[in-house]
Tab-separated table of C-alpha atoms and ligand atoms in Angstrom:
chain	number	residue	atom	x	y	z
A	905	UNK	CA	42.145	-39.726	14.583
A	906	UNK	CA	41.540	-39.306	10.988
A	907	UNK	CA	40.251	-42.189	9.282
A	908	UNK	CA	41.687	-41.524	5.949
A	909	UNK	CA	44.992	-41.618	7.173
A	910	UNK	CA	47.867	-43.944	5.417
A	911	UNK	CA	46.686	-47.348	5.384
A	912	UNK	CA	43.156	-46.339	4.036
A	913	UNK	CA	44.815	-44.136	1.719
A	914	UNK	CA	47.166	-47.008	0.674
A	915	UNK	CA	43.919	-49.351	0.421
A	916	UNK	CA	41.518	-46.738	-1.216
A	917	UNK	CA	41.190	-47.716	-4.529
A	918	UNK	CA	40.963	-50.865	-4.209
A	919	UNK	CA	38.689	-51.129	-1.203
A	920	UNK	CA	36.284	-48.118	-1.801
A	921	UNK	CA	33.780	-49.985	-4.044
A	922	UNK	CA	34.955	-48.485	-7.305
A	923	UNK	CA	32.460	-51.135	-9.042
A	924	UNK	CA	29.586	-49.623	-7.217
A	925	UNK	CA	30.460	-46.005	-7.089
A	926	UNK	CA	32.507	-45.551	-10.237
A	927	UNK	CA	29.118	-44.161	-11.932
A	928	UNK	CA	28.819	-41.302	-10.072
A	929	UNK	CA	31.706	-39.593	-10.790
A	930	UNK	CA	31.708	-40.384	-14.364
A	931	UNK	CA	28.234	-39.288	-14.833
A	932	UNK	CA	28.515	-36.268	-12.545
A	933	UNK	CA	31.683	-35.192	-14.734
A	934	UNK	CA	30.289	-35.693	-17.919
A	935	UNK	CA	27.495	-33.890	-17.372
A	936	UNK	CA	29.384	-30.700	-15.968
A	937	UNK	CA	29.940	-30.257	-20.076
A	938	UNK	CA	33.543	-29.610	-19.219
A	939	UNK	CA	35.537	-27.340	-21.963
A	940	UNK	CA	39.149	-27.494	-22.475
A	941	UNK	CA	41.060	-25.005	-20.153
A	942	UNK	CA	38.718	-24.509	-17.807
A	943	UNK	CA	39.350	-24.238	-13.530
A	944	UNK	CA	38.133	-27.256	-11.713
A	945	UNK	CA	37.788	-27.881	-7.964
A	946	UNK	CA	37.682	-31.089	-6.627
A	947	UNK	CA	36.364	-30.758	-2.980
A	948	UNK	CA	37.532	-33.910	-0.530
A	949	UNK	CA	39.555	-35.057	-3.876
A	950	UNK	CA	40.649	-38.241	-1.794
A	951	UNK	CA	43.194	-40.466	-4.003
A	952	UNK	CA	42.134	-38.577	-6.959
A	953	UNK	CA	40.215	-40.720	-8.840
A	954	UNK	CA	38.334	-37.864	-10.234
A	955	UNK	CA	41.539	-36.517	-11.361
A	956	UNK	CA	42.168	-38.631	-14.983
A	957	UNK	CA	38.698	-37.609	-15.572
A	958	UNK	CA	38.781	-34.013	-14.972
A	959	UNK	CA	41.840	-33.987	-16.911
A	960	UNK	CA	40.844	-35.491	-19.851
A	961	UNK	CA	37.623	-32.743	-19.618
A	962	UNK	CA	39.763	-29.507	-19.444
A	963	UNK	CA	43.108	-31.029	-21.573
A	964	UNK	CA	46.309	-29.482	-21.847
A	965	UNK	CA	45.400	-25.978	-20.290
A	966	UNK	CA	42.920	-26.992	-18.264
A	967	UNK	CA	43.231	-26.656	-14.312
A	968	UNK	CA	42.381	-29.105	-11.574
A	969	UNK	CA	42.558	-28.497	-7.639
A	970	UNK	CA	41.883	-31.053	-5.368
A	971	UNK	CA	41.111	-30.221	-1.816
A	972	UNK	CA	41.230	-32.677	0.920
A	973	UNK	CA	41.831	-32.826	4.769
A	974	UNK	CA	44.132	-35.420	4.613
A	975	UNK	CA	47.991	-35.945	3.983
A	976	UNK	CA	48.117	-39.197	3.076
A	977	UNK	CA	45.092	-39.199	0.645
A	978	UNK	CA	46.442	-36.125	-1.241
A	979	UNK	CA	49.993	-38.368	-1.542
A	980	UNK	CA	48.352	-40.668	-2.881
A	981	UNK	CA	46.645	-38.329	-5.279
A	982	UNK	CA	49.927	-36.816	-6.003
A	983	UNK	CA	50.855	-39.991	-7.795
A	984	UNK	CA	47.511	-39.624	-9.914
A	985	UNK	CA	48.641	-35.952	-10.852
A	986	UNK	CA	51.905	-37.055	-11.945
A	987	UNK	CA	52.668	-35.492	-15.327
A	988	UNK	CA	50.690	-37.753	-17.956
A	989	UNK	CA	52.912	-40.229	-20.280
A	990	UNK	CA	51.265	-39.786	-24.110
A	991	UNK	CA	49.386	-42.839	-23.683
A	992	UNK	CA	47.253	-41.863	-20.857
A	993	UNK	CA	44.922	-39.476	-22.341
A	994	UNK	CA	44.652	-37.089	-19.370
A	995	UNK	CA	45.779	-34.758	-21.193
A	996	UNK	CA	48.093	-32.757	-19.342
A	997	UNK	CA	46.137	-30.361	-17.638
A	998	UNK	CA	47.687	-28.257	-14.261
A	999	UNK	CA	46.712	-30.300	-11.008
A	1000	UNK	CA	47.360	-28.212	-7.936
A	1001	UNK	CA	46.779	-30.362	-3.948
A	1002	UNK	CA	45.849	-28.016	-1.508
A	1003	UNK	CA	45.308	-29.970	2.001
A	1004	UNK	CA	42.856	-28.051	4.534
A	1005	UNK	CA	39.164	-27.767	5.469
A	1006	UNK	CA	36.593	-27.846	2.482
A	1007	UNK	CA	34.399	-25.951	4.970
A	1008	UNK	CA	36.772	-23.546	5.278
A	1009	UNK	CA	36.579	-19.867	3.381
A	1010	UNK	CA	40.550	-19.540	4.185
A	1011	UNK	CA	41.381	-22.254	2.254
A	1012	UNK	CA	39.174	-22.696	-0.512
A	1013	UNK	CA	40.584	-18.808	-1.335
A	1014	UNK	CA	43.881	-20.650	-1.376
A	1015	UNK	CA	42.946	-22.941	-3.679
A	1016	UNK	CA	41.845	-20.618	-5.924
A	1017	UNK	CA	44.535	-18.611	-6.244
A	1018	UNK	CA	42.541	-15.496	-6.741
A	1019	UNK	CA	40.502	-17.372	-9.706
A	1020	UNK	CA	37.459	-18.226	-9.240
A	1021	UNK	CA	36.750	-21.971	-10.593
A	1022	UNK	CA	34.327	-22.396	-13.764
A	1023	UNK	CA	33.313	-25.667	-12.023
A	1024	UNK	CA	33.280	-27.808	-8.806
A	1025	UNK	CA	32.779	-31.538	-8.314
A	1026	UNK	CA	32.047	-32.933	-4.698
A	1027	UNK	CA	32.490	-36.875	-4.868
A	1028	UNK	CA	31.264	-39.026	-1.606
A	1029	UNK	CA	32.210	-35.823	0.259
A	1030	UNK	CA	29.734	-33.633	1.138
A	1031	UNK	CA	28.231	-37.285	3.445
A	1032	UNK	CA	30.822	-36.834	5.582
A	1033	UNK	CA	30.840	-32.916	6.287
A	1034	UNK	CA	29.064	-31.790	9.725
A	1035	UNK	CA	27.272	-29.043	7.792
A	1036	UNK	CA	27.353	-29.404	4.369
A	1037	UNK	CA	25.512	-26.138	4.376
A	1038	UNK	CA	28.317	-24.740	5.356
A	1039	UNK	CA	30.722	-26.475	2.842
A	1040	UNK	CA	28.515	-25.029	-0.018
A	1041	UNK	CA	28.372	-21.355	1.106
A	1042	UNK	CA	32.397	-21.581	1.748
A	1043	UNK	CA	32.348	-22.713	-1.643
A	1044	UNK	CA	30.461	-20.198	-3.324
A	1045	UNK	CA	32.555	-17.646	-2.608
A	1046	UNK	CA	35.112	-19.123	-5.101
A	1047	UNK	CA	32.674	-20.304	-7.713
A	1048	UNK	CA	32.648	-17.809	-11.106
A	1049	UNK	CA	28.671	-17.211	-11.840
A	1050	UNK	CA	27.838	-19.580	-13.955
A	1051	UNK	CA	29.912	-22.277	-12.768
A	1052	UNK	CA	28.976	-25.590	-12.645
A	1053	UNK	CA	28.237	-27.950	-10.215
A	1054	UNK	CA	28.169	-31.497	-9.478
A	1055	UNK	CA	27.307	-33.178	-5.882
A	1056	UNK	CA	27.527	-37.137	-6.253
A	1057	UNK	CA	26.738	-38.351	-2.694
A	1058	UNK	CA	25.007	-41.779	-1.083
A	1059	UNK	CA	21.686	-42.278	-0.424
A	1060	UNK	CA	19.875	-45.732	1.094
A	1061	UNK	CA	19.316	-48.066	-1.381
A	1062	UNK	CA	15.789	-48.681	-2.091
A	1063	UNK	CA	12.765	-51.057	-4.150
A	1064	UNK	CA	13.951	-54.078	-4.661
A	1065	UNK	CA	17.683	-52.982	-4.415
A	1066	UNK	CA	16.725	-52.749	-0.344
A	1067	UNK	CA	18.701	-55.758	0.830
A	1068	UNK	CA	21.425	-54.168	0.251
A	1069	UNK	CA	20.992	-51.267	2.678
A	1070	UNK	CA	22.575	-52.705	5.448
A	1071	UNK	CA	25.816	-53.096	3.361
A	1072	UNK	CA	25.395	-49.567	2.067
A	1073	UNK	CA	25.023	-48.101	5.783
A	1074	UNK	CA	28.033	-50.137	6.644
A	1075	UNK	CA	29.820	-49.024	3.685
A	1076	UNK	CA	28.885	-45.430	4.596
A	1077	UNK	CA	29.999	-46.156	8.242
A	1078	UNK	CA	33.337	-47.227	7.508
A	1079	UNK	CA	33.804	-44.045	5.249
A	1080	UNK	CA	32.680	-41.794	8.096
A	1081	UNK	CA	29.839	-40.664	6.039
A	1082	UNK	CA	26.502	-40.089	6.911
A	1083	UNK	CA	23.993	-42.067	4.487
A	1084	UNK	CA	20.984	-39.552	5.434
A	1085	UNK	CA	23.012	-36.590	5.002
A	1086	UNK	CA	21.459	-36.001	1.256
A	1087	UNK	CA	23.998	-33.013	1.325
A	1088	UNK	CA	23.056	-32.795	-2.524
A	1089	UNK	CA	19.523	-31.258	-1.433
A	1090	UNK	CA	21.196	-28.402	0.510
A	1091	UNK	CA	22.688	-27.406	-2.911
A	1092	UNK	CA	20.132	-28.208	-5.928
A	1093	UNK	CA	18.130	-25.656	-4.685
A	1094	UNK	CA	20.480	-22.917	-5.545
A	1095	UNK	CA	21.246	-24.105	-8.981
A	1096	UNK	CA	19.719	-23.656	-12.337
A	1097	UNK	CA	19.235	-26.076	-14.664
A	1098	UNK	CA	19.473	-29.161	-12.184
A	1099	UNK	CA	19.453	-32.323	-13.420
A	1100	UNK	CA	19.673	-35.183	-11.047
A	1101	UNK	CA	20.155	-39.157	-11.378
A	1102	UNK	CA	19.647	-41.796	-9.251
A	1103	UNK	CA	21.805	-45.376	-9.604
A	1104	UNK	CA	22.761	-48.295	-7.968
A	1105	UNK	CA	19.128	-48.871	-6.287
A	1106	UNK	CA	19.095	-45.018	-5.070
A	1107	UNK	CA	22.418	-45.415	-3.450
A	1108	UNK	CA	24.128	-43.408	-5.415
A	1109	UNK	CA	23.052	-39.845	-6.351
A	1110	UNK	CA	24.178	-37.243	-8.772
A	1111	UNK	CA	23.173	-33.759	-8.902
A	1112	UNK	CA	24.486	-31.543	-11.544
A	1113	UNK	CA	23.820	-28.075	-11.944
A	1114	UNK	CA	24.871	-24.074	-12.800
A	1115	UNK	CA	25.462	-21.774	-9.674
A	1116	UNK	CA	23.468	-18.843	-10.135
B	679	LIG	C1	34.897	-41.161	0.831
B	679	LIG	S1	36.312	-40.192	0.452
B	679	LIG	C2	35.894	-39.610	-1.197
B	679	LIG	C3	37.144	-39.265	-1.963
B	679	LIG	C4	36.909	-38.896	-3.430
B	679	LIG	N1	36.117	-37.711	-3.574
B	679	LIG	C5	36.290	-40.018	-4.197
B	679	LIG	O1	35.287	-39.810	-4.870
B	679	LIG	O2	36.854	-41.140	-4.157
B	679	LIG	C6	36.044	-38.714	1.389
B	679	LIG	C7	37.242	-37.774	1.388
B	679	LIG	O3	36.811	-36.524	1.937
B	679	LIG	C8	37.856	-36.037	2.774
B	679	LIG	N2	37.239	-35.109	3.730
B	679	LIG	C9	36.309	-35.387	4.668
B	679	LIG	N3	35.955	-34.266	5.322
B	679	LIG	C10	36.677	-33.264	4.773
B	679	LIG	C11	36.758	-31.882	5.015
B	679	LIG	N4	36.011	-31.295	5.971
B	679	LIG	N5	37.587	-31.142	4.259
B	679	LIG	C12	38.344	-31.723	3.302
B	679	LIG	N6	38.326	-33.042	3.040
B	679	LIG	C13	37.501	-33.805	3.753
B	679	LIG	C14	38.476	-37.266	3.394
B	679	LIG	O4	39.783	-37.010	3.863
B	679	LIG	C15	38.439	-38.241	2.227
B	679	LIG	O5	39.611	-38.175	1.462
């Protein structure tokens, strides 16, 4: 059974830890240097709370995809990509919800529509992929050279913010992710330019990059 099926998808956003994981997405998407009308994928997009971000980056003729596994987080996200009232600053980019495998060639090639994407964010994703080796070479082949890249992922806390690990492995286990996967260093390696962050006592991890 999936466990981002409808009641976690209903719970999400309230539930996820948004105060402790909210900086990872907005620092990973900042740094991407986003420009107005550019292609974004959003691999295991969840409820879309990357999506007002992304949106705001690429504006009116921008592009966002969001990839996930799971039916009743992409509804969810649906209601995110709901076309923006004037007040909401997203800007009114395309968002297209494709539901399928991130690991999987077939449907990233769907996604992209025959595109390729100038950039691709993985938030609290890649943790939870059996090979997130594989993930990243599936997703190459729809990257344009050049594109950037940002893996935010969980690590275990550390220094004096190591109390908290147990809450952050249990945190981790009840998202199905694996908090030793450090699925970012399967990636940085092939990208120029990487800068990387560390926050919330180590949990929290950015990478951000250009695909060479
Ligand atoms: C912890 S949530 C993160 C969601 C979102 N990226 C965020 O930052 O809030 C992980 C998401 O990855 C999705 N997921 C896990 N494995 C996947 C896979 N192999 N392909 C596509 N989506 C996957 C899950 O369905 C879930 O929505």
């Amino acid at each position: 059974m999936d466990r981002y099926g409808a009641l976690t998808a209903r719970t999400y956003d309230l539930l996820s830890g948004e105060p402790v994981y909210a900086v990872g997405r907005h620092l990973g998407i900042r740094a991407l240097g986003l420009s107005p009308g550019q292609r974004v994928l959003d691999v295991g997009c969840g409820t879309g709370l990357n999506l007002p971000l992304l949106l705001r980056e690429v504006g009116p003729s921008g592009h966002v995809v969001g990839v996930d596994r799971s039916a009743a987080m992409l509804d969810a996200a649906r209601r995110k990509a709901a076309p923006p009232g004037p007040a909401d600053g997203s800007g009114g980019g395309t968002v297209r919800l494709v539901q399928g495998d991130m690991a999987d060639e077939g449907v990233l090639r769907a996604a992209a529509g025959g595109q390729p994407f100038d950039a691709v964010v993985a938030t609290y994703a890649l943790s939870l992929a059996p090979d997130p080796s594989r993930v990243w070479r599936a997703l190459t082949t729809v990257l344009a050279p050049g594109a950037g890249v940002a893996v935010v992922d969980m690590a275990r806390p550390t220094g004096i913010a190591a109390w908290a690990a147990p809450l952050a492995r249990l945190a981790c286990w009840l998202g199905g992710a694996d908090i030793d996967a450090h699925a970012w260093t399967v990636v940085q390696p092939e990208l120029e330019a990487a800068r990387s962050w560390s926050r919330r006592g180590g949990h929290v991890r950015v990478v951000v990059g250009t695909w060479r």
